[in-house]
Coordinates of C-alpha atoms in Angstrom, one line a residue:
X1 CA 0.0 0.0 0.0
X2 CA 1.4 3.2 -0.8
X3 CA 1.8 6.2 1.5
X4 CA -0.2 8.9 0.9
X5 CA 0.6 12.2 -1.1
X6 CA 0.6 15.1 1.7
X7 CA -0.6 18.4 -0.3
X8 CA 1.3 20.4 -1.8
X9 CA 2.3 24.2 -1.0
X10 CA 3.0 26.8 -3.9
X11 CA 6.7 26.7 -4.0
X12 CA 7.7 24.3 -1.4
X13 CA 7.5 20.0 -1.8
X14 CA 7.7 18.7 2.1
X15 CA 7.8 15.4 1.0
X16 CA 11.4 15.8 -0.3
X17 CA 13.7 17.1 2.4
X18 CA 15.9 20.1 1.7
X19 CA 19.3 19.2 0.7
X20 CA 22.4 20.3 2.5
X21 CA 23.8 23.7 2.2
X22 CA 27.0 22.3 0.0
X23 CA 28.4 21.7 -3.4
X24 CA 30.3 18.8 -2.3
X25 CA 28.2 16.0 -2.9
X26 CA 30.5 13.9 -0.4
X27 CA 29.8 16.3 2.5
X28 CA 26.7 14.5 4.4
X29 CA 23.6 16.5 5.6
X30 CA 23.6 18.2 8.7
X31 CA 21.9 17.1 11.3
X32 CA 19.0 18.8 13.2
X33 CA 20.6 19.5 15.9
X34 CA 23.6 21.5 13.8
X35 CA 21.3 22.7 11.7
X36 CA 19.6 25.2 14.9
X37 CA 23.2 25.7 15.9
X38 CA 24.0 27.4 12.8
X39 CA 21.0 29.3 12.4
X40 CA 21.6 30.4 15.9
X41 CA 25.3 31.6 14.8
X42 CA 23.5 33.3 12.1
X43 CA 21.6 35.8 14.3
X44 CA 24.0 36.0 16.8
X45 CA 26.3 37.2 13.7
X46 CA 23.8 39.9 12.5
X47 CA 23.2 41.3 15.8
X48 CA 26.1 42.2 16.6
X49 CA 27.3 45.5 15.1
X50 CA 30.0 46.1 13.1
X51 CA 33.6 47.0 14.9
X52 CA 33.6 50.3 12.9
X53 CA 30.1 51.1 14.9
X54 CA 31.3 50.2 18.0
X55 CA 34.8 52.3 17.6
X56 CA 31.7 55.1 16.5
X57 CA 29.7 54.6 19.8
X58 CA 33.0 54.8 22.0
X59 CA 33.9 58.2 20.3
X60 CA 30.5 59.3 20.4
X61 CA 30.2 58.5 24.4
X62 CA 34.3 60.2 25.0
X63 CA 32.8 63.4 23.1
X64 CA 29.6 63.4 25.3
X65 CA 31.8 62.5 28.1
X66 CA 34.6 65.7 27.9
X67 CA 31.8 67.7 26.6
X68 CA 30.0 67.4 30.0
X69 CA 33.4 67.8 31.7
X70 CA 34.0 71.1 30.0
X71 CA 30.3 72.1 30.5
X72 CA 31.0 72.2 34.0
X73 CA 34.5 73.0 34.4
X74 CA 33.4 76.2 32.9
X75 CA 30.3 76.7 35.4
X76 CA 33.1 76.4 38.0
X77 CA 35.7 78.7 36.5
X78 CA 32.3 82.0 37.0
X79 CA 32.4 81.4 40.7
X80 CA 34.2 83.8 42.5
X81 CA 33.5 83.3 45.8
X82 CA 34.3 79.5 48.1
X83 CA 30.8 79.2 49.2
X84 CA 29.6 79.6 45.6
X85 CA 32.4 76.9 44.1
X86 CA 31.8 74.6 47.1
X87 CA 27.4 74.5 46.2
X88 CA 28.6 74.2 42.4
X89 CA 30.7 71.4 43.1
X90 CA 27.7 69.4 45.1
X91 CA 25.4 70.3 41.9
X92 CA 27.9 69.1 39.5
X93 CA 29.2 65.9 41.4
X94 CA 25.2 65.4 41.9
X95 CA 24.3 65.4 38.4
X96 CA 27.4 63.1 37.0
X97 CA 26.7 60.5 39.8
X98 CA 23.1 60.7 40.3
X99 CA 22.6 61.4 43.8
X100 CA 19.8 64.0 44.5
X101 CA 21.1 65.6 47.8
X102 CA 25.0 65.7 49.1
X103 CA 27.2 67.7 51.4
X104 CA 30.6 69.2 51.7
X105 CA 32.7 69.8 54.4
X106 CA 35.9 71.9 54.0
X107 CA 38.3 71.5 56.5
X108 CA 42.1 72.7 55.6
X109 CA 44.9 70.2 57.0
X110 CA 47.0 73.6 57.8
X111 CA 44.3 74.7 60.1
X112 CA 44.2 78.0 59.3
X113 CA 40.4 77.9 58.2
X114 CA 37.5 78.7 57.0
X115 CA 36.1 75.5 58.1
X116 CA 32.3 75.0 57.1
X117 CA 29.9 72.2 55.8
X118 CA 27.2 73.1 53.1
X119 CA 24.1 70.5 52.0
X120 CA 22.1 70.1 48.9
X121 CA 18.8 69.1 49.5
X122 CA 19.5 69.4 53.1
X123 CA 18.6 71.9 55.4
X124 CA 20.1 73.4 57.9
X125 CA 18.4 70.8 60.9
X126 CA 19.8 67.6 58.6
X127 CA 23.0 69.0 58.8
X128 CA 22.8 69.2 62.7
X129 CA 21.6 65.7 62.4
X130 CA 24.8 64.8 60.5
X131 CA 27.1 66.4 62.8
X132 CA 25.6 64.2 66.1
X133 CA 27.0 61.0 64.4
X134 CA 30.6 60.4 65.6
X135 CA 33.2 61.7 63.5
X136 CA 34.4 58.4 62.5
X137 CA 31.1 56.8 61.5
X138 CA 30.9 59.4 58.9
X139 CA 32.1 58.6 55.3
X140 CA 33.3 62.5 55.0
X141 CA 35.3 62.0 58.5
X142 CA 37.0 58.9 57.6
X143 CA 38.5 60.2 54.3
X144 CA 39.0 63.2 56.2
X145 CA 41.5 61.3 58.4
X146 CA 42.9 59.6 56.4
X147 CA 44.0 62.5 54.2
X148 CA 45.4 63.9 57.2
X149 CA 47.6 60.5 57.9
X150 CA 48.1 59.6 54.6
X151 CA 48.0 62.7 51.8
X152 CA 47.2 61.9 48.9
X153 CA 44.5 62.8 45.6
X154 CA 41.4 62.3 47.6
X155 CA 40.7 58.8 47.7
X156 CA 36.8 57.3 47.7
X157 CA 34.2 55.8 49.4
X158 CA 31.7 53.7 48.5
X159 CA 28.5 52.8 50.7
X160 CA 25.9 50.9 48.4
X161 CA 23.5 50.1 51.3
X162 CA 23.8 51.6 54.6
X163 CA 21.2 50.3 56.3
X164 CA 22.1 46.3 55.2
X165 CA 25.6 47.3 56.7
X166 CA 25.7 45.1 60.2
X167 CA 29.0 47.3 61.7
X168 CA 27.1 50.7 61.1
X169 CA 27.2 52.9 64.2
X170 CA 23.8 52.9 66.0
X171 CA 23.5 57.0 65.6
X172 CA 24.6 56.5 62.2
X173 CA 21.6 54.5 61.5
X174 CA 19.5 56.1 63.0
X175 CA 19.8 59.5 61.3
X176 CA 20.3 58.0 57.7
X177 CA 16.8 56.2 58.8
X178 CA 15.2 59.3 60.0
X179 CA 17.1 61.3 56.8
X180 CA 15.9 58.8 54.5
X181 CA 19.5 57.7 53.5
X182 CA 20.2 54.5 52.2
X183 CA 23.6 54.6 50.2
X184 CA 26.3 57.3 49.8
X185 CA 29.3 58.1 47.8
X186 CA 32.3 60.0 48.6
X187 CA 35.5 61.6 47.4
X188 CA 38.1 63.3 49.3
X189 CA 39.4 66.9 48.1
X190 CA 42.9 66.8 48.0
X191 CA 46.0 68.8 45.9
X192 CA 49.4 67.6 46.2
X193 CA 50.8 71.6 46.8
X194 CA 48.0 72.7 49.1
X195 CA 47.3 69.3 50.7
X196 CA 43.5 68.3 52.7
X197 CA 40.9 70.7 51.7
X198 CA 38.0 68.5 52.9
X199 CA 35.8 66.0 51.6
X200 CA 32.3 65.6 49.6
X201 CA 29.4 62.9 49.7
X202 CA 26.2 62.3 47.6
X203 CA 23.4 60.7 49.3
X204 CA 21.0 57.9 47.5
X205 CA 17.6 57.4 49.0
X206 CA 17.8 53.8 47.9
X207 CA 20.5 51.0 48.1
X208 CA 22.7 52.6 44.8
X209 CA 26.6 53.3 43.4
X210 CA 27.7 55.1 40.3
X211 CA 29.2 53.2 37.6
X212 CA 32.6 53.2 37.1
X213 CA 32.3 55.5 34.0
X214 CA 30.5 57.8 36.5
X215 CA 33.3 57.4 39.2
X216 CA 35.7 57.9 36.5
X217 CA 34.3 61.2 35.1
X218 CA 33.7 62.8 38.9
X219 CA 37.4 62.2 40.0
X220 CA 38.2 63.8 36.7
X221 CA 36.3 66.8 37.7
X222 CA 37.3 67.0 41.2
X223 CA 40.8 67.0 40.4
X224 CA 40.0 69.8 38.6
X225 CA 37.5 71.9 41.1
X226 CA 40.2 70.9 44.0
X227 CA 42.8 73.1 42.3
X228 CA 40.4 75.7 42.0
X229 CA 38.9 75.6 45.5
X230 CA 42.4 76.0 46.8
X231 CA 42.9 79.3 44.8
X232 CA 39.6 80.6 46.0
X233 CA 40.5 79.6 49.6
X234 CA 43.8 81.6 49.3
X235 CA 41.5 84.8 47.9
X236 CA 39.3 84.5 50.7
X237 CA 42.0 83.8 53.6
X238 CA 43.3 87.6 51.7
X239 CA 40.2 89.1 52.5
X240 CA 39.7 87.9 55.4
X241 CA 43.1 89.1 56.6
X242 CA 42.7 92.7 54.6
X243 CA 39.6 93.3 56.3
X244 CA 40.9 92.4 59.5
X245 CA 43.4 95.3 59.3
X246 CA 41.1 97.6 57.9
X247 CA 39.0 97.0 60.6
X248 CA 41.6 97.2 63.1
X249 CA 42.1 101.1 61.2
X250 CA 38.7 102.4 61.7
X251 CA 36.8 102.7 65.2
X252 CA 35.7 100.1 66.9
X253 CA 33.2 101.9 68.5
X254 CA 31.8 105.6 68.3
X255 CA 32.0 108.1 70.8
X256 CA 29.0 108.9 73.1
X257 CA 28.6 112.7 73.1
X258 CA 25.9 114.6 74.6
X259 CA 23.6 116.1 72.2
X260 CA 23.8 114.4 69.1
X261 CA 23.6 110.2 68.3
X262 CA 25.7 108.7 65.9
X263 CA 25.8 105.5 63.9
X264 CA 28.2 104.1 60.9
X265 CA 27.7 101.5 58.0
X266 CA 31.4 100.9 56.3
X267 CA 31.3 97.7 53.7
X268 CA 34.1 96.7 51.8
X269 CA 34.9 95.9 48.2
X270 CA 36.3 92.6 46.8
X271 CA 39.3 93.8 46.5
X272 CA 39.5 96.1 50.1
X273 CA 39.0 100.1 49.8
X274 CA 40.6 102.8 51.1
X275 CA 37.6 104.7 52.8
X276 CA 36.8 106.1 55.7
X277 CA 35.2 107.3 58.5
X278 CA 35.8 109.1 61.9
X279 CA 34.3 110.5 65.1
X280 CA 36.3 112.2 67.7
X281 CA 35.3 114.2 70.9
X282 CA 37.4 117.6 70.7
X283 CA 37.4 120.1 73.6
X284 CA 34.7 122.1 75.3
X285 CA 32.2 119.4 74.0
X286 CA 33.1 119.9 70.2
X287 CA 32.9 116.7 68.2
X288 CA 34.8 115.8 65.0
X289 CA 33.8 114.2 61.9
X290 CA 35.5 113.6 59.0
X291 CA 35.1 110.6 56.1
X292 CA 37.1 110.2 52.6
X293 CA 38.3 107.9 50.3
X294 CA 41.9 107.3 49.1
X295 CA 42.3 105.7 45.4
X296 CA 42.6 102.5 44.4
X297 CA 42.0 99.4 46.4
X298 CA 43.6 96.4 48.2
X299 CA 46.2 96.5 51.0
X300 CA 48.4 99.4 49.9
X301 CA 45.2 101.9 49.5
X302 CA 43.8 100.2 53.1
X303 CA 47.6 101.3 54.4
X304 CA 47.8 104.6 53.0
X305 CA 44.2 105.1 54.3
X306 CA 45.0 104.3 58.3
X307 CA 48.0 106.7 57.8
X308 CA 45.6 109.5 56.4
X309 CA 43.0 108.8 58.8
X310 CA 45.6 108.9 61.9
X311 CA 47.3 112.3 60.6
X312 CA 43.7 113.6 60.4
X313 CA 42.9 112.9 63.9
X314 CA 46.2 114.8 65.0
X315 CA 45.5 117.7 63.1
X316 CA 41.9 118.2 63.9
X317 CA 42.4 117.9 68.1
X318 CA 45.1 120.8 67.3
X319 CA 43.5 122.7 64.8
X320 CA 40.0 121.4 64.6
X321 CA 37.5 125.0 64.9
X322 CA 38.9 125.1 61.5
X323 CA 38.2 122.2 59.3
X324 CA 40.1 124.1 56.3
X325 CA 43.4 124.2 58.2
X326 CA 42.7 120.7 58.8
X327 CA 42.5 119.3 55.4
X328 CA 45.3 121.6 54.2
X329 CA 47.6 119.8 56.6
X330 CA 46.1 116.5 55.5
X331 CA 46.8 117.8 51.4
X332 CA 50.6 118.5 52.1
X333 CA 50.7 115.1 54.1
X334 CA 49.5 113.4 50.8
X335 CA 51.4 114.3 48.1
X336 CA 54.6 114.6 50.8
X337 CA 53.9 110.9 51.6
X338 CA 51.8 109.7 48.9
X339 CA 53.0 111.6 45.5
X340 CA 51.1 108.7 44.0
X341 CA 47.7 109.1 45.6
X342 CA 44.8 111.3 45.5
X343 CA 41.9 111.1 48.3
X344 CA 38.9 112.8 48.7
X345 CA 38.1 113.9 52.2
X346 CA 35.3 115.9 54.1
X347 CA 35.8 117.1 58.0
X348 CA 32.9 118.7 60.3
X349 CA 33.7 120.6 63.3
X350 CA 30.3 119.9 65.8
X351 CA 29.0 121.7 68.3
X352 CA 26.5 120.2 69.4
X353 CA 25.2 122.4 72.0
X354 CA 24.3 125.3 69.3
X355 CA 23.6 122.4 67.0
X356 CA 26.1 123.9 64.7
X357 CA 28.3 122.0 62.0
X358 CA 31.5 124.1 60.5
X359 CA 33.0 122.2 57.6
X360 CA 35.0 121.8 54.4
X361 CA 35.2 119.2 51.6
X362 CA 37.7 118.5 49.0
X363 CA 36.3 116.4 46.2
X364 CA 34.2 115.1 48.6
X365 CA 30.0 114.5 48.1
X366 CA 28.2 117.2 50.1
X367 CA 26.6 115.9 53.3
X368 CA 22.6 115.9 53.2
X369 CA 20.5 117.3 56.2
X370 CA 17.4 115.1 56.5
X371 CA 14.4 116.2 59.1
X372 CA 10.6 116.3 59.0
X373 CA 10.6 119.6 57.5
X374 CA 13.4 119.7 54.7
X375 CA 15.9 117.6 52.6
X376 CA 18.8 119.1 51.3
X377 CA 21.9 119.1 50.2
X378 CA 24.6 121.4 52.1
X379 CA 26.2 123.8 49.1
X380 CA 29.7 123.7 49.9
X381 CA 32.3 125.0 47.9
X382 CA 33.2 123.2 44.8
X383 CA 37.0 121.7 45.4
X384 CA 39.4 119.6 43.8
X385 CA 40.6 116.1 45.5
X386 CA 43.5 116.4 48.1
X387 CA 46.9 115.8 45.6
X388 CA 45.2 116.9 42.6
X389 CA 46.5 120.8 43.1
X390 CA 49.7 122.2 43.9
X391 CA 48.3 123.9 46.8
X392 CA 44.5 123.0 48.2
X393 CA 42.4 125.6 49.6
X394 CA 38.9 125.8 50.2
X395 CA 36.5 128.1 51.9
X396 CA 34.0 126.3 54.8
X397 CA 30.4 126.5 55.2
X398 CA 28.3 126.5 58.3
X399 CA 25.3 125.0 59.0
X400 CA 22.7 124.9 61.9
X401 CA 20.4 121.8 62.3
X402 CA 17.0 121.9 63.9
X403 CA 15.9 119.6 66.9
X404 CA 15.4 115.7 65.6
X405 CA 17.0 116.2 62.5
X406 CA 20.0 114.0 60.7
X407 CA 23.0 114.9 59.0
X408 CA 24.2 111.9 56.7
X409 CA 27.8 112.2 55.6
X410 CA 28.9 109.4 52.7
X411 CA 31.6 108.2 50.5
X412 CA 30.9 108.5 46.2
X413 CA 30.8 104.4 47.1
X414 CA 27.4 104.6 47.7
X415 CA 26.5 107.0 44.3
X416 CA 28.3 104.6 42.6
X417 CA 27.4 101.0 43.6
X418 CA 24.1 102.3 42.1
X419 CA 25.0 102.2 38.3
X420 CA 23.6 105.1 38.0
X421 CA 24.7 108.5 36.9
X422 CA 25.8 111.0 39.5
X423 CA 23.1 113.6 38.8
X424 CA 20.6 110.2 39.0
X425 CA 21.9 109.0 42.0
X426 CA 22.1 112.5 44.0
X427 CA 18.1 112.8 43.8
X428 CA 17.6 109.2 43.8
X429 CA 19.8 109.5 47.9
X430 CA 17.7 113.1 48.3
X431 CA 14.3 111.2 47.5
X432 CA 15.0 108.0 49.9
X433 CA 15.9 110.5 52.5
X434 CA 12.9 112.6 52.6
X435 CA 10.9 109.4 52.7
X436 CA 12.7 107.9 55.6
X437 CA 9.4 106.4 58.0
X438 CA 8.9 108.7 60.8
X439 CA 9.3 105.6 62.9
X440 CA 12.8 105.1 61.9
X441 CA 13.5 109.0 62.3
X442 CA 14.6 108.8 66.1
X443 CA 17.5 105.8 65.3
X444 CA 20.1 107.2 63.1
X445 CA 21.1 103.3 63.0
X446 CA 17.8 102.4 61.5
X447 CA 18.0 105.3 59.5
X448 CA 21.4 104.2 58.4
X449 CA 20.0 100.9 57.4
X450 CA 17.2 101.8 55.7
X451 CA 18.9 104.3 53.5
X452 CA 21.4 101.5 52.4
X453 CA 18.6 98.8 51.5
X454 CA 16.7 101.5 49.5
X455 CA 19.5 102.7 47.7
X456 CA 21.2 99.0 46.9
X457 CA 18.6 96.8 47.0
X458 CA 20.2 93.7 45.7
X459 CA 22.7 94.2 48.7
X460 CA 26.1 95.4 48.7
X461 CA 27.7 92.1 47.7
X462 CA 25.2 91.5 44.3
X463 CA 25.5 95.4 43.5
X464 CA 28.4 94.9 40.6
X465 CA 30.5 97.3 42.3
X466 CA 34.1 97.4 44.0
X467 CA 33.9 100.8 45.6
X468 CA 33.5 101.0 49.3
X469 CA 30.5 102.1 50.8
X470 CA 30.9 104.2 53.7
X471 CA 27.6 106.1 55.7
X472 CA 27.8 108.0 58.7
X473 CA 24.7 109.3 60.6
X474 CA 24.3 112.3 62.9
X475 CA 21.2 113.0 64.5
X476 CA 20.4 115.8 66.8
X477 CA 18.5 116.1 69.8

């Protein structure tokens, strides 16, 4: 009996099996099993891409790679400040290894400070959390310690589950629990010339670690941001120093004379001015006051300022009833001791019993007399800077103040942090004045105060300026 014909299919006879893949008649058919084999070699072979797209890929990810690098570099290289470079580093080690909130603590090996710890995402109380867990339970505090035994480029630390961690300190655990911590990674900030600087983490609120390629990239840019924080921590250990001494140059309080209340606002530049401000109690109850500005800035203007400031104070408890005298002395000073300098300069002689001010300016902004019946300039006599003349001269003014009202003697700091033009910022000081709440009227402190905020409202440090800003207030009884 004969098997029965299975139907046919356009194109394809299964009854006659398909022949080997060969031209060699010899070469016998594969088997099933070798047959699936090959076909799975087949695919395997057309998946995978071709070595000149792979060689593309890794270009394409190294481009990506030092275009993120330079990206940030350069956000780093626009900070001026160490507060500002220390939060840009968190944001930038934050986005390259994922971690939304981190912290940095900078601690110099030398000792000589700042020292200060910053958070992302963490607020002032999570920080005080932080600093309850003992110092060596802390990922920052053991690379911290071990930079200071063992110097090197930083170093890392990787935590990729806290909580699973048996060893972890009980207070540790408990505020990554009640932080909502569960993995961290850290790197040391280290430079081989300026040694510990401090150290950084990044906090995962699950069990987590970067990839290598992440690892890789961040210790790339910290090696770069650590060389940079360690010039910005030189800058601000300069300014900190500078405005130590000009501190140590002006009062450090003001005198308490009967009749009259006083209060001062001095800020510095960047780069440390050379203005000034005085009060001195003459005889017979007088009072002198006297403010100015000597040019250019950092420590040789601060230095030449002190020496004016000191001469000044001679000449006015010997000469004082005659503020001209006074600032002639202080002109021949100047270009005797400073031919390089100029300064502008204003002295008061105050009586405050007849409420009477006798003064002279030289290239100094007139002082404005501020009450609840007038706002006004006093029109003194128009006078070149001290040093800009072979021979300064300059004929005083009087003026008498009413009961309750303020005299408000300033440097051209003030005019110019504004931005605006000097005509501008004249009414722009007159207007604030004259609007001064009658609430603030009896504190020249508040007055002080209030003038400043209305007059730089961004504050002194986001005004674009580098001029000092110098305000004294006199108020009368």
């Amino acid at each position: 009996m004969s098997a029965p014909h299975l139907p046919k299919v356009a194109g394809i006879n299964s009854a006659v099996p398909t022949p080997a893949a060969s031209s060699n008649p010899a070469t016998p058919a594969m088997s099933s099993a070798s047959a699936t084999d090959a076909v799975a070699d087949t695919a395997r072979s057309a998946a995978l891409p071709a070595p000149g797209a792979v060689i593309q890929d890794r270009l394409a990810g190294w481009v990506s790679d030092l275009t993120t690098l330079h990206e940030l570099t350069e956000r780093l290289a626009r900070v001026g400040t160490l507060d500002d470079a220390l939060h840009e580093v968190l944001r930038a080690g934050a986005a390259l290894v994922g971690a939304p909130r981190g912290l940095v603590v900078l601690e110099p090996a030398d000792g000589l400070g700042p020292r200060t710890t910053l958070g992302l995402g963490l607020s002032r109380a999570d920080l005080g959390h932080i600093e309850t867990v003992p110092r060596a339970a802390t990922p920052h505090g053991r690379l911290l310690d071990s930079l200071a035994t063992a110097p090197g480029d930083g170093g890392e630390l990787v935590q990729r589950d806290l909580l699973a961690h048996s060893g972890l300190d009980p207070r540790a655990r408990q505020v990554a629990t009640r932080l909502g911590c569960a993995a961290s990674y850290a790197r040391g900030l280290a430079t081989t010339t300026a040694g510990r600087l401090g150290a950084v983490v990044w906090l995962y609120d699950e069990p987590a670690e970067p990839a290598e390629r992440h690892r890789h990239l961040v210790g790339l840019y910290l090696r770069h941001a650590t060389e940079h924080l360690a010039r910005l921590l030189e800058l601000e250990r300069g300014r900190a120093s500078l405005a130590a001494v000009r501190d140590g140059l002006l009062p450090s309080r003001l005198p308490r004379v009967p009749g009259v209340r006083l209060a001062a606002r001095h800020r510095s530049g960047p780069h440390g001015g050379g203005d000034w401000y005085d009060a001195l109690p003459l005889p017979e109850g007088a009072l002198g006051l006297s403010v100015g500005s000597v040019t250019g800035t950092g420590p040789a203007a601060v230095a030449a300022m002190g020496r004016l400031r000191a001469s000044l104070r001679a000449y006015a408890v010997m000469e004082g009833e005659d503020p001209v005298a006074v600032l002639s002395d202080l002109e021949l000073l100047l270009r005797m001791t400073e031919p390089v300098r100029s300064a502008t300069a204003l002295f008061a002689y105050c009586e405050p019993v007849l409420r009477r001010i006798t003064l002279a300016g030289a290239g100094h902004c007139p002082p404005l007399v501020t009450g609840e019946r007038r706002t006004e300039y006093v029109e003194t006599s128009l006078s070149a800077p001290l040093g800009m003349l072979a021979c300064w001269e300059a004929p005083s003014v009087e003026l008498r103040t009413a009961p309750g009202e303020t005299v408000l003697l300033c440097t051209d700091g003030l005019l110019h942090r504004t931005g605006e033009s000097p005509d501008l910022a004249y009414r722009r000081l007159r207007g604030i004045a004259a609007d001064i709440p009658a609430a603030l009227r009896e504190d020249p402190g508040a007055v002080a105060d209030h003038v400043l905020e209305c007059m730089l409202p961004d504050g002194l440090d986001h005004s674009g300026g580098e001029e000092d800003v110098v305000l004294l207030a006199v108020r009368f009884d």
